[in-house]
CSV table of C-alpha atoms in Angstrom, one decimal:
chain,number,residue,atom,x,y,z
A,4,UNK,CA,0.0,-18.1,-24.4
A,5,UNK,CA,3.3,-16.5,-25.4
A,6,UNK,CA,5.6,-19.2,-23.9
A,7,UNK,CA,6.6,-22.5,-25.5
A,8,UNK,CA,7.9,-24.1,-22.3
A,9,UNK,CA,8.2,-23.4,-18.6
A,10,UNK,CA,12.0,-23.0,-18.9
A,11,UNK,CA,11.4,-20.2,-21.4
A,12,UNK,CA,8.9,-18.7,-19.1
A,13,UNK,CA,11.3,-18.7,-16.1
A,14,UNK,CA,14.1,-17.4,-18.3
A,15,UNK,CA,12.1,-14.3,-19.4
A,16,UNK,CA,14.3,-13.8,-22.4
A,17,UNK,CA,17.4,-13.5,-20.2
A,18,UNK,CA,15.8,-11.1,-17.7
A,19,UNK,CA,14.6,-13.9,-15.4
A,20,UNK,CA,16.6,-12.7,-12.4
A,21,UNK,CA,15.3,-9.2,-12.6
A,22,UNK,CA,11.6,-10.0,-13.4
A,23,UNK,CA,11.3,-12.8,-10.8
A,24,UNK,CA,13.4,-10.9,-8.3
A,25,UNK,CA,10.8,-8.1,-8.5
A,26,UNK,CA,7.7,-10.4,-8.5
A,27,UNK,CA,9.1,-12.7,-5.8
A,28,UNK,CA,10.1,-9.9,-3.3
A,29,UNK,CA,6.7,-8.2,-3.8
A,30,UNK,CA,4.9,-11.5,-3.1
A,31,UNK,CA,7.0,-12.2,0.0
A,32,UNK,CA,6.4,-8.7,1.4
A,33,UNK,CA,2.7,-8.9,0.9
A,34,UNK,CA,2.5,-12.3,2.6
A,35,UNK,CA,4.7,-11.0,5.5
A,36,UNK,CA,2.4,-8.0,5.8
A,37,UNK,CA,-0.7,-10.1,6.0
A,38,UNK,CA,0.9,-12.4,8.6
A,39,UNK,CA,2.0,-9.4,10.6
A,40,UNK,CA,-1.5,-7.8,10.5
A,41,UNK,CA,-2.9,-11.1,11.7
A,42,UNK,CA,-0.5,-11.3,14.6
A,43,UNK,CA,-1.3,-7.7,15.5
A,44,UNK,CA,-5.0,-8.4,15.5
A,45,UNK,CA,-4.6,-11.5,17.7
A,46,UNK,CA,-2.4,-9.7,20.2
A,47,UNK,CA,-4.9,-6.7,20.3
A,48,UNK,CA,-7.7,-9.2,21.1
A,49,UNK,CA,-5.5,-10.9,23.8
A,50,UNK,CA,-4.8,-7.5,25.3
A,51,UNK,CA,-8.5,-6.6,25.4
A,52,UNK,CA,-9.4,-9.9,27.0
A,53,UNK,CA,-7.0,-9.1,30.0
A,54,UNK,CA,-9.2,-6.1,30.7
A,55,UNK,CA,-12.3,-8.4,31.1
A,56,UNK,CA,-11.1,-10.0,34.4
A,57,UNK,CA,-10.2,-6.7,36.1
A,58,UNK,CA,-12.9,-5.2,38.3
A,59,UNK,CA,-14.2,-2.0,36.9
B,278,UNK,CA,-28.2,11.7,-0.3
B,279,UNK,CA,-26.0,12.8,2.6
B,280,UNK,CA,-23.6,10.2,4.0
B,281,UNK,CA,-23.4,10.5,7.8
B,282,UNK,CA,-19.6,10.9,7.9
B,283,UNK,CA,-19.4,11.5,11.6
B,284,UNK,CA,-21.5,8.4,12.3
B,285,UNK,CA,-19.1,6.2,10.3
B,286,UNK,CA,-16.1,8.0,11.9
B,287,UNK,CA,-17.1,6.8,15.3
B,288,UNK,CA,-14.8,3.8,16.2
B,289,UNK,CA,-17.6,1.3,17.1
B,290,UNK,CA,-19.4,1.8,13.7
B,291,UNK,CA,-16.2,2.0,11.7
B,292,UNK,CA,-15.0,-1.2,13.4
B,293,UNK,CA,-18.1,-3.1,12.3
B,294,UNK,CA,-17.9,-1.6,8.8
B,295,UNK,CA,-14.2,-2.5,8.4
B,296,UNK,CA,-14.9,-6.0,9.6
B,297,UNK,CA,-17.6,-6.4,7.0
B,298,UNK,CA,-15.6,-4.9,4.2
B,299,UNK,CA,-12.1,-6.4,4.4
B,300,UNK,CA,-12.9,-10.0,3.2
B,301,UNK,CA,-14.6,-8.7,0.1
B,302,UNK,CA,-11.8,-6.2,-0.6
B,303,UNK,CA,-9.3,-9.0,-0.1
B,304,UNK,CA,-11.1,-11.3,-2.6
B,305,UNK,CA,-11.4,-8.4,-5.1
B,306,UNK,CA,-7.6,-7.8,-4.7
B,307,UNK,CA,-6.9,-11.5,-5.4
B,308,UNK,CA,-9.2,-11.7,-8.4
B,309,UNK,CA,-7.8,-8.5,-10.0
B,310,UNK,CA,-4.3,-9.7,-9.2
B,311,UNK,CA,-4.8,-13.0,-10.9
B,312,UNK,CA,-6.3,-11.3,-14.0
B,313,UNK,CA,-3.6,-8.7,-14.1
B,314,UNK,CA,-0.8,-11.3,-13.8
B,315,UNK,CA,-2.5,-13.4,-16.5
B,316,UNK,CA,-2.7,-10.5,-18.9
B,317,UNK,CA,0.8,-9.3,-18.0
B,318,UNK,CA,2.6,-12.7,-18.2
B,319,UNK,CA,0.5,-14.8,-20.6
B,320,UNK,CA,-1.0,-12.4,-23.0
B,321,UNK,CA,0.9,-9.1,-23.2
B,322,UNK,CA,3.4,-9.0,-26.1
B,323,UNK,CA,7.2,-8.7,-25.8
B,324,UNK,CA,8.4,-5.1,-25.8
B,325,UNK,CA,10.3,-4.0,-28.9
B,326,UNK,CA,13.1,-2.4,-26.9
B,327,UNK,CA,13.2,-4.1,-23.6
B,328,UNK,CA,12.2,-7.7,-24.5
B,329,UNK,CA,10.7,-9.5,-21.6
B,330,UNK,CA,12.4,-7.3,-19.1
B,331,UNK,CA,9.7,-4.7,-19.2
B,332,UNK,CA,7.3,-7.0,-17.4
B,333,UNK,CA,8.7,-5.6,-14.1
B,334,UNK,CA,6.3,-2.7,-14.9
B,335,UNK,CA,3.4,-4.8,-13.7
B,336,UNK,CA,4.5,-4.4,-10.1
B,337,UNK,CA,6.8,-1.4,-10.4
B,338,UNK,CA,4.3,1.2,-11.6
B,339,UNK,CA,1.3,0.0,-9.4
B,340,UNK,CA,3.6,-0.1,-6.3
B,341,UNK,CA,5.0,3.4,-7.0
B,342,UNK,CA,1.5,4.8,-7.5
B,343,UNK,CA,0.3,3.3,-4.3
B,344,UNK,CA,3.3,4.6,-2.4
B,345,UNK,CA,2.2,8.1,-3.4
B,346,UNK,CA,-1.5,7.7,-3.0
B,347,UNK,CA,-1.2,6.2,0.5
B,348,UNK,CA,0.9,9.1,1.6
B,349,UNK,CA,-1.7,11.5,0.4
B,350,UNK,CA,-4.4,9.5,2.2
B,351,UNK,CA,-2.3,9.8,5.4
B,352,UNK,CA,-2.1,13.6,4.9
B,353,UNK,CA,-5.9,13.7,4.3
B,354,UNK,CA,-6.6,11.8,7.5
B,355,UNK,CA,-4.1,14.0,9.4
B,356,UNK,CA,-5.9,17.2,8.2
B,357,UNK,CA,-9.2,15.7,9.4
B,358,UNK,CA,-7.6,14.7,12.7
B,359,UNK,CA,-6.1,18.1,13.4
B,360,UNK,CA,-9.2,19.9,12.4
B,361,UNK,CA,-12.0,17.8,14.0
B,362,UNK,CA,-9.9,16.0,16.6
B,363,UNK,CA,-11.6,12.7,15.6
B,364,UNK,CA,-10.3,9.6,17.2
B,365,UNK,CA,-10.4,7.5,14.0
B,366,UNK,CA,-8.1,9.8,12.0
B,367,UNK,CA,-4.9,9.0,13.8
B,368,UNK,CA,-5.7,5.3,13.7
B,369,UNK,CA,-6.4,5.4,10.0
B,370,UNK,CA,-3.1,7.3,9.4
B,371,UNK,CA,-1.2,4.7,11.4
B,372,UNK,CA,-3.0,1.8,9.7
B,373,UNK,CA,-1.9,3.2,6.3
B,374,UNK,CA,1.8,3.8,7.1
B,375,UNK,CA,3.3,0.3,7.0
B,376,UNK,CA,1.6,-0.5,3.7
B,377,UNK,CA,2.8,2.8,2.2
B,378,UNK,CA,6.3,2.1,3.4
B,379,UNK,CA,6.1,-1.4,1.9
B,380,UNK,CA,5.0,0.0,-1.5
B,381,UNK,CA,7.7,2.7,-1.4
B,382,UNK,CA,10.4,0.0,-0.7
B,383,UNK,CA,9.0,-2.2,-3.5
B,384,UNK,CA,9.0,0.7,-5.9
B,385,UNK,CA,12.7,1.3,-5.1
B,386,UNK,CA,13.5,-2.4,-5.2
B,387,UNK,CA,11.8,-3.2,-8.4
B,388,UNK,CA,13.1,0.0,-9.9
B,389,UNK,CA,16.7,-1.1,-9.1
B,390,UNK,CA,16.1,-4.5,-10.7
B,391,UNK,CA,14.7,-2.7,-13.7
B,392,UNK,CA,17.5,-0.1,-13.8
B,393,UNK,CA,20.3,-2.6,-13.8
B,394,UNK,CA,19.6,-4.4,-17.1
B,395,UNK,CA,18.1,-1.3,-18.9
B,396,UNK,CA,20.3,1.6,-17.7
B,397,UNK,CA,23.3,-0.4,-16.5
B,398,UNK,CA,23.0,0.7,-12.9
B,399,UNK,CA,21.0,-0.2,-9.8
B,400,UNK,CA,20.8,3.3,-8.6
B,401,UNK,CA,21.4,6.9,-9.7
B,402,UNK,CA,20.9,10.0,-7.6
B,403,UNK,CA,18.4,11.6,-9.9
B,404,UNK,CA,15.3,13.6,-9.1
B,405,UNK,CA,12.7,10.7,-9.4
B,406,UNK,CA,14.7,8.1,-7.6
B,407,UNK,CA,15.9,10.4,-4.8
B,408,UNK,CA,12.4,11.9,-4.1
B,409,UNK,CA,11.0,8.3,-3.9
B,410,UNK,CA,13.7,7.4,-1.5
B,411,UNK,CA,12.8,10.5,0.6
B,412,UNK,CA,9.2,9.2,0.6
B,413,UNK,CA,10.3,5.9,1.9
B,414,UNK,CA,12.2,7.7,4.7
B,415,UNK,CA,9.1,9.9,5.5
B,416,UNK,CA,7.1,6.7,6.1
B,417,UNK,CA,9.9,5.3,8.3
B,418,UNK,CA,10.1,8.6,10.1
B,419,UNK,CA,6.4,8.7,10.7
B,420,UNK,CA,6.3,5.2,12.1
B,421,UNK,CA,9.4,5.8,14.3
B,422,UNK,CA,8.0,9.1,15.7
B,423,UNK,CA,4.5,7.8,16.4
B,424,UNK,CA,5.8,4.7,18.1
B,425,UNK,CA,8.3,6.7,20.2
B,426,UNK,CA,5.7,8.9,21.9
B,427,UNK,CA,3.8,7.1,24.6
B,428,UNK,CA,0.7,9.3,24.7
B,429,UNK,CA,-1.2,8.1,21.6
B,430,UNK,CA,-3.1,11.3,21.0
B,431,UNK,CA,0.1,13.4,21.2
B,432,UNK,CA,1.8,10.8,18.9
B,433,UNK,CA,-1.0,11.1,16.4
B,434,UNK,CA,-0.7,14.9,16.3
B,435,UNK,CA,3.1,14.8,15.9
B,436,UNK,CA,2.7,12.2,13.2
B,437,UNK,CA,0.0,14.3,11.5
B,438,UNK,CA,2.5,17.1,11.1
B,439,UNK,CA,5.0,14.8,9.3
B,440,UNK,CA,2.2,13.4,7.1
B,441,UNK,CA,1.0,16.9,6.1
B,442,UNK,CA,4.4,18.5,5.6
B,443,UNK,CA,5.8,15.5,3.8
B,444,UNK,CA,2.9,15.5,1.4
B,445,UNK,CA,4.8,18.3,-0.5
B,446,UNK,CA,7.2,15.6,-1.6
B,447,UNK,CA,4.4,13.6,-3.5
B,448,UNK,CA,3.9,16.1,-6.4
B,449,UNK,CA,7.7,16.5,-6.5
B,450,UNK,CA,8.0,12.8,-7.2
B,451,UNK,CA,5.2,12.9,-9.7
B,452,UNK,CA,6.5,15.8,-11.7
B,453,UNK,CA,10.2,15.2,-11.2
B,454,UNK,CA,10.5,13.6,-14.6
B,455,UNK,CA,9.2,16.8,-16.2
B,456,UNK,CA,11.0,19.3,-14.1
B,457,UNK,CA,14.4,17.9,-14.2
B,458,UNK,CA,16.5,15.9,-16.6
B,459,UNK,CA,16.4,12.4,-15.3
B,460,UNK,CA,17.3,9.0,-16.4
B,461,UNK,CA,13.8,7.8,-15.4
B,462,UNK,CA,11.3,7.9,-18.3
B,463,UNK,CA,8.3,10.1,-18.3
B,464,UNK,CA,4.8,9.0,-17.5
B,465,UNK,CA,3.5,6.1,-19.6
B,466,UNK,CA,0.0,6.9,-18.7
B,467,UNK,CA,-1.5,10.4,-18.5
B,468,UNK,CA,-4.9,11.9,-18.4
B,469,UNK,CA,-4.3,14.3,-21.1
B,470,UNK,CA,-3.0,12.1,-23.9
B,471,UNK,CA,-3.4,8.5,-25.0
B,472,UNK,CA,-1.0,6.0,-23.3
B,473,UNK,CA,2.3,5.2,-24.9
B,474,UNK,CA,1.8,1.5,-24.4
B,475,UNK,CA,0.3,-1.5,-26.2
B,476,UNK,CA,-3.3,-2.1,-25.1
B,477,UNK,CA,-2.6,-5.4,-23.3
B,478,UNK,CA,0.4,-4.0,-21.5
B,479,UNK,CA,-1.7,-1.1,-20.3
B,480,UNK,CA,-4.6,-3.4,-19.2
B,481,UNK,CA,-2.3,-5.7,-17.3
B,482,UNK,CA,-0.8,-2.7,-15.5
B,483,UNK,CA,-4.1,-1.1,-14.7
B,484,UNK,CA,-5.5,-4.3,-13.3
B,485,UNK,CA,-2.5,-4.7,-11.1
B,486,UNK,CA,-2.9,-1.2,-9.9
B,487,UNK,CA,-6.6,-1.8,-9.0
B,488,UNK,CA,-5.5,-5.0,-7.3
B,489,UNK,CA,-3.0,-3.1,-5.1
B,490,UNK,CA,-5.8,-0.5,-4.4
B,491,UNK,CA,-8.1,-3.2,-3.2
B,492,UNK,CA,-5.3,-4.9,-1.2
B,493,UNK,CA,-4.5,-1.6,0.5
B,494,UNK,CA,-8.1,-1.0,1.4
B,495,UNK,CA,-8.4,-4.5,2.7
B,496,UNK,CA,-5.3,-4.5,4.8
B,497,UNK,CA,-6.0,-1.0,6.2
B,498,UNK,CA,-9.6,-2.1,7.2
B,499,UNK,CA,-8.0,-5.2,8.8
B,500,UNK,CA,-5.2,-3.3,10.6
B,501,UNK,CA,-7.4,-0.4,11.9
B,502,UNK,CA,-9.5,-2.9,13.8
B,503,UNK,CA,-6.4,-4.0,15.8
B,504,UNK,CA,-5.7,-0.3,16.6
B,505,UNK,CA,-9.3,0.4,17.6
B,506,UNK,CA,-9.4,-2.6,19.9
B,507,UNK,CA,-6.1,-1.7,21.5
B,508,UNK,CA,-7.0,1.9,22.1
B,509,UNK,CA,-10.7,1.4,23.2
B,510,UNK,CA,-10.1,-1.8,25.1
B,511,UNK,CA,-11.4,-0.2,28.3
B,512,UNK,CA,-14.7,0.7,26.8
B,513,UNK,CA,-17.9,-1.3,27.2
B,514,UNK,CA,-18.5,-1.8,23.5
B,515,UNK,CA,-15.1,-3.4,23.0
B,516,UNK,CA,-15.6,-5.7,26.0
B,517,UNK,CA,-19.0,-6.6,24.6
B,518,UNK,CA,-17.6,-7.7,21.2
B,519,UNK,CA,-18.0,-11.4,20.7
B,520,UNK,CA,-14.4,-11.8,19.6
B,521,UNK,CA,-13.3,-10.3,22.9
B,522,UNK,CA,-15.8,-11.6,25.4
B,523,UNK,CA,-16.1,-15.0,23.7
B,524,UNK,CA,-19.9,-14.7,24.0
B,525,UNK,CA,-21.8,-15.0,20.7
B,526,UNK,CA,-23.9,-11.9,20.2
């Protein structure tokens, strides 16, 4: 390990804001995209189910 | 051995294939991501010039690569779609676009956060940054256009034109650092010469790139299923799916 303490790790040699600002926003976007894809899948299934009841 | 391309290009078979693939790809993405971040943040040495600030590279470069690769993949599917008029092509192009837009945005965002401490500015209108911004707008334009046209097959064809014409921008982004004087540094990794990076830095970056690849394949497999269900919801095979009918097959 290159870090002696957590505070040193978070500080990133003074570049903490930039490094964690990059990593954090990337993580948030990926999580949001996964959530959005899940919602889209559920609503597509719900839409398909409404077709089931209609007479063909 | 010949792969039966058209067999897999049929939405029912591709749906089943994507459903089987995405969990493995997602696990692969997570494993590669953990390994890449571990190497990048626990093992890779401090940079002689940039101190710890260079560690932004572990998302910046992979995100930038993916933003270009995804656009080329969209152009590829668009060519197939216009040539063979296959149903799947437009759905694949649409499934790729949001992820490509996300990576283009992240490339710009992490680039700004890297530019500020190293160059002293969040943004400059130079060739590399401007062409990447154009790529981001191309993604937004593609999504806006395809969602504005109600007839999905017409929307797919219109979108395919944006995807194909806009692909010209990708080599411009890639070679911009060679063709023009720019503030952005040249490529750190190239096929023709050894990388100008410490081994561990390089490995961390490559693992993160592979992780983003696997993530993209996973989310596209996942998302294309929603598009297939939505478009083919009137068909018997969709109605017979256990996740739609509620009846276990």
